Coordinates of C-alpha atoms in Angstrom, one line a residue:
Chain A
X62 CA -0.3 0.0 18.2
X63 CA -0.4 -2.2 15.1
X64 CA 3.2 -3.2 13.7
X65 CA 3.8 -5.7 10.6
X66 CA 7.1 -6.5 10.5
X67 CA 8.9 -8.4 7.4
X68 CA 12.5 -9.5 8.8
X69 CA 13.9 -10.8 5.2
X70 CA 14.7 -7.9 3.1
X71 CA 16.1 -9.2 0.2
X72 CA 16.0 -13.0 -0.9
X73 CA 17.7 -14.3 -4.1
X74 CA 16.6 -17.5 -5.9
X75 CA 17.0 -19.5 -9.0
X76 CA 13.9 -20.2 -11.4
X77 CA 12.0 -22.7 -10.1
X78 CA 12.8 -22.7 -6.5
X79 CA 10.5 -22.3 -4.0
X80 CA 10.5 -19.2 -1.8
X81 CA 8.7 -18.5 1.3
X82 CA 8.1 -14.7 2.7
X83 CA 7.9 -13.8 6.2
X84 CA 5.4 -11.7 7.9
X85 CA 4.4 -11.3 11.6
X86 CA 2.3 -9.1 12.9
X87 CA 0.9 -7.4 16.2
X88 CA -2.3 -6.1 17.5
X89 CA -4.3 -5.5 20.2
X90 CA -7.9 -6.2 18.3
X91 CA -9.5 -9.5 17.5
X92 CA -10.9 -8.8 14.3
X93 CA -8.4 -7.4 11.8
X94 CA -8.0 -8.4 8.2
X95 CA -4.0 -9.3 6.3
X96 CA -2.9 -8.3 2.9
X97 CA -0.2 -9.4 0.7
X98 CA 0.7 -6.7 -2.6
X99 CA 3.2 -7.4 -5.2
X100 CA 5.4 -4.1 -6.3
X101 CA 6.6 -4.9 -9.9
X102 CA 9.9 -3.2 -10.9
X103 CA 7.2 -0.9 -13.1
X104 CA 6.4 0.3 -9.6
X105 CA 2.3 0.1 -9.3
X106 CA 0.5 -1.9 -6.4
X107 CA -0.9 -5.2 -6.7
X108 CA -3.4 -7.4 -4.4
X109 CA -2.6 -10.8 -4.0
X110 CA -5.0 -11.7 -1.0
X111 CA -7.2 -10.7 2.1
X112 CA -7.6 -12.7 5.4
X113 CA -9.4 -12.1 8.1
X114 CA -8.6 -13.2 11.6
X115 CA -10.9 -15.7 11.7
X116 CA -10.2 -17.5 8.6
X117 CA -7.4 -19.5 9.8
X118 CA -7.5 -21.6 6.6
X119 CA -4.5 -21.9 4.4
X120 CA -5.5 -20.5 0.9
X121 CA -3.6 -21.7 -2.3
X122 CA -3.7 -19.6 -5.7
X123 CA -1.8 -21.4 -8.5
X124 CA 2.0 -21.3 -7.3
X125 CA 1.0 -19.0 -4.5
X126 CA 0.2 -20.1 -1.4
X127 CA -0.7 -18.1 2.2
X128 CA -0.2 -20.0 5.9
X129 CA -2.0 -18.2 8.2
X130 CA -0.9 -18.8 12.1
X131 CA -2.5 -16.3 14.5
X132 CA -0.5 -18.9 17.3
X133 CA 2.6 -16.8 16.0
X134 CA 1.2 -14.2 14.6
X135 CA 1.8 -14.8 11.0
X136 CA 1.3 -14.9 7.6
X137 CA 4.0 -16.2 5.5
X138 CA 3.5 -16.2 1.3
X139 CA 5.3 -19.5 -0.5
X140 CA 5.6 -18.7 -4.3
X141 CA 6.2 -22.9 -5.2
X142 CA 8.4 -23.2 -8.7
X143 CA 9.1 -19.5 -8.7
X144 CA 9.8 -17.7 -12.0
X145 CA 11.8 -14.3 -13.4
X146 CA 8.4 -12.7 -13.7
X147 CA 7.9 -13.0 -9.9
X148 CA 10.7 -10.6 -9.1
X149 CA 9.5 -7.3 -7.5
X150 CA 8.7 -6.7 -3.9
X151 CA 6.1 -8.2 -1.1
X152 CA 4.4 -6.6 0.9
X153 CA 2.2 -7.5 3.9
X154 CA -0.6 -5.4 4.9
X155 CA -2.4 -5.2 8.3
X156 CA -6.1 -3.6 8.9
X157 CA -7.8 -2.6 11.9
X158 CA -11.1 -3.2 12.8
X159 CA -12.1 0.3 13.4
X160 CA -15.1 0.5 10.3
X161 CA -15.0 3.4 8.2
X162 CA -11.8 5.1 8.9
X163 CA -9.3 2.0 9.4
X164 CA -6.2 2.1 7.7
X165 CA -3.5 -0.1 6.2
X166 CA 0.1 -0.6 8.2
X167 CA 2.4 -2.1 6.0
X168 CA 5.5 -4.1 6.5
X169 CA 9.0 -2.6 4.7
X170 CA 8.4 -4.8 2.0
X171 CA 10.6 -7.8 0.7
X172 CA 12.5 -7.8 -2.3
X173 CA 12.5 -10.8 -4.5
X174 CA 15.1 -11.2 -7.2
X175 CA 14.6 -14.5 -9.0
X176 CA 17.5 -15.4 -11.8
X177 CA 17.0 -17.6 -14.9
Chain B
X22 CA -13.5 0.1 -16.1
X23 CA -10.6 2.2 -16.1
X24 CA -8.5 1.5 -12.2
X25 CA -7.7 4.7 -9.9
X26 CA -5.4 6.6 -12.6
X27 CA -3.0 9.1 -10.8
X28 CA -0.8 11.5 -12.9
X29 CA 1.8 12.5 -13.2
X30 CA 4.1 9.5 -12.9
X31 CA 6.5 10.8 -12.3
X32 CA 7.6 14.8 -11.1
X33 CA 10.6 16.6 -10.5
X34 CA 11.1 20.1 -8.7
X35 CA 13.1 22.4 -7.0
X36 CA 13.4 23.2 -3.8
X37 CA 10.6 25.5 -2.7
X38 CA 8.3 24.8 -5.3
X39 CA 5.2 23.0 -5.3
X40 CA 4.0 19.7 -5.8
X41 CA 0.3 18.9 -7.4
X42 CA -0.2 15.1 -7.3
X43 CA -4.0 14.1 -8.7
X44 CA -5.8 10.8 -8.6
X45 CA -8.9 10.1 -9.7
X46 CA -10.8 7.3 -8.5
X47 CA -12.2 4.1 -9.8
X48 CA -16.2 4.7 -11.1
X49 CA -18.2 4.3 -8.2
X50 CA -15.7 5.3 -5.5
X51 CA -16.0 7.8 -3.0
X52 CA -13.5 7.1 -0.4
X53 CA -9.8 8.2 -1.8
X54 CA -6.7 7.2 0.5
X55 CA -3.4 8.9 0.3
X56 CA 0.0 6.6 0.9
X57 CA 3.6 7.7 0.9
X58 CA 6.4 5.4 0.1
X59 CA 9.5 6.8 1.2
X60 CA 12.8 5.0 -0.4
X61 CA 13.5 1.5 1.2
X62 CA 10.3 2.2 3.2
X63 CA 6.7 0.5 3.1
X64 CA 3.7 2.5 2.4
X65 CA 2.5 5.0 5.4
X66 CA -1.1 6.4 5.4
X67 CA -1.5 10.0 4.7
X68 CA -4.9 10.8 4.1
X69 CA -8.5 9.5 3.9
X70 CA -10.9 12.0 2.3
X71 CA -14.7 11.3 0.9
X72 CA -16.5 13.9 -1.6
X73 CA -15.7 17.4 -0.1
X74 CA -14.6 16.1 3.3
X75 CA -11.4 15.0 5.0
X76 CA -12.1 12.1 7.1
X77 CA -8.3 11.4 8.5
X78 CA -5.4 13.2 7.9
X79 CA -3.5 11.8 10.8
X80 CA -0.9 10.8 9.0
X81 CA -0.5 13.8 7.3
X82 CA 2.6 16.3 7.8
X83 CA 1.9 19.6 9.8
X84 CA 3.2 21.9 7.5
X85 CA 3.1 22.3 3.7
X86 CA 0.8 19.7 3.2
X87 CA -2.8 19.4 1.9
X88 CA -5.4 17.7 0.1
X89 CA -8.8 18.0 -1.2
X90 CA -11.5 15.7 -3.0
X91 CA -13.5 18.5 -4.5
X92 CA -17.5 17.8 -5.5
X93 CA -16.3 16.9 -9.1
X94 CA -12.8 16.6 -10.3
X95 CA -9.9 14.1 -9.1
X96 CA -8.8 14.6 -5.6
X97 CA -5.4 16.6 -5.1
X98 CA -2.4 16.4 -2.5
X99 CA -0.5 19.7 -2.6
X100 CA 2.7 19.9 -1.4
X101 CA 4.2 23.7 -0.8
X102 CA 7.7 24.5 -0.7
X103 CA 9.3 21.2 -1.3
X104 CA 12.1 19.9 0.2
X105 CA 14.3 16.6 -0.2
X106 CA 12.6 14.6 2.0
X107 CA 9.7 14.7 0.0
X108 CA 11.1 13.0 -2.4
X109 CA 9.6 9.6 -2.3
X110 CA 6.6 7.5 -4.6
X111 CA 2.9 9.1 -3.4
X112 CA 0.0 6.3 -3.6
X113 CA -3.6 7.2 -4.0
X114 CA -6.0 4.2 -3.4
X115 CA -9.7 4.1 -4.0
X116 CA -12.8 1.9 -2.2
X117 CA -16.4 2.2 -2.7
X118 CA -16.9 1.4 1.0
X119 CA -14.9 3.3 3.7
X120 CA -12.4 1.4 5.8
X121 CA -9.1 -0.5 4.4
X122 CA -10.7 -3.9 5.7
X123 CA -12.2 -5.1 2.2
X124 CA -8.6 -4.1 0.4
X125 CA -8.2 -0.9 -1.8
X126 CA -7.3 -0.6 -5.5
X127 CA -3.9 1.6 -5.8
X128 CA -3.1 3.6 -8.6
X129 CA 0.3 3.2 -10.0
X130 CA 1.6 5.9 -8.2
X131 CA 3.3 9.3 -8.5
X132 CA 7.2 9.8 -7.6
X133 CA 7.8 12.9 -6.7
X134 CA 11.8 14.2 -7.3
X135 CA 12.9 17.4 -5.5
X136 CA 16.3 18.4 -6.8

């Protein structure tokens, strides 16, 4: 069974901190792809990224930035400088490999709070 | 291009009535998933349909629960005789390709209220 656990449930920073966001995962296939989504406080669904398992490189997007270790089993999100407007909640996203009718198992979700 | 629009946004109702939550998908989808967001809870898969046909509802309640993707029209998740525990934020998401493995696009969600 897949599982995507996110240990840190709430994390508190100051503007332009950096903040890293935890994700392991676990599954039994070899190909499988990982999602990050952002949940604004005005409550829609965002994508941020999609790895595949065999993509190992570390992808940077402006202050984001994704480490992906299939060694642990992870895929951790680093916002770098973070700002007010990145307060909401993260979640990571795990898809089987199983064609047309896989389906995404997310984690609980992390909730960022970032103060002036 | 207009995303996957769901309405309402939000919906109250009393116990025992029913829920009608509709999404309409992005232009050029055909492969509408349902997620439920339970409070303090990450999504959980409900419901895959295509055009007239329900691919996976394994994630779907028993009882009192149902949804449809009709021919034309936005697909609809029905919920009879609510109760509390429905209460919770209901995601549609849209792909033109089945599968979750090239990322959906979510709608902005409906949250449901029983009082």
């Amino acid at each position: 069974a897949q599982k995507v656990t996110q240990a840190q449930t709430e994390i508190s920073v100051v503007e332009k901190e950096d903040v890293t966001l935890d994700c392991v995962y676990e599954t039994r296939d070899t190909t499988y792809y990982l999602f990050w989504y952002k949940q604004p406080p005005s409550g829609e669904l965002v994508f941020l990224i999609r790895r595949n398992s065999f993509d190992e490189q570390n992808e940077i997007s402006g202050r984001y930035s994704w480490n992906f270790q299939k060694s642990t089993s992870s895929f951790n999100f680093t916002i770098t400088a973070s700002q007010v407007v990145d307060s909401a909640v993260y979640f990571c996203a795990l898809s089987d490999d199983t064609g047309a009718n896989s389906k995404l198992t997310f984690g609980k979700g992390i909730t960022l709070s970032v103060r002036p | 291009n207009a995303g996957v629009m769901q309405n309402p946004r939000h919906l109250v109702r009393r116990r025992g009535q029913e829920a009608r939550l509709r999404c309409s998908p992005m232009k050029g989808h055909s492969h509408v998933y349902w997620y439920r967001q339970l409070p303090e809870e990450g999504l959980k898969f409900m419901v895959y349909l295509q055009k007239e046909n329900i691919i996976d509802e394994s994630g779907m309640p028993k009882e009192r629960f149902s949804a449809e993707f009709p021919k034309e029209g936005p697909s609809i998740l029905r919920i009879q005789q609510v109760v509390r525990g429905d209460s919770a934020a209901y995601f549609c998401a849209s792909s033109i390709r089945g599968g979750s493995n090239y990322g959906y696009t979510f709608g902005s969600g409906t949250r449901l209220t029983v009082v």
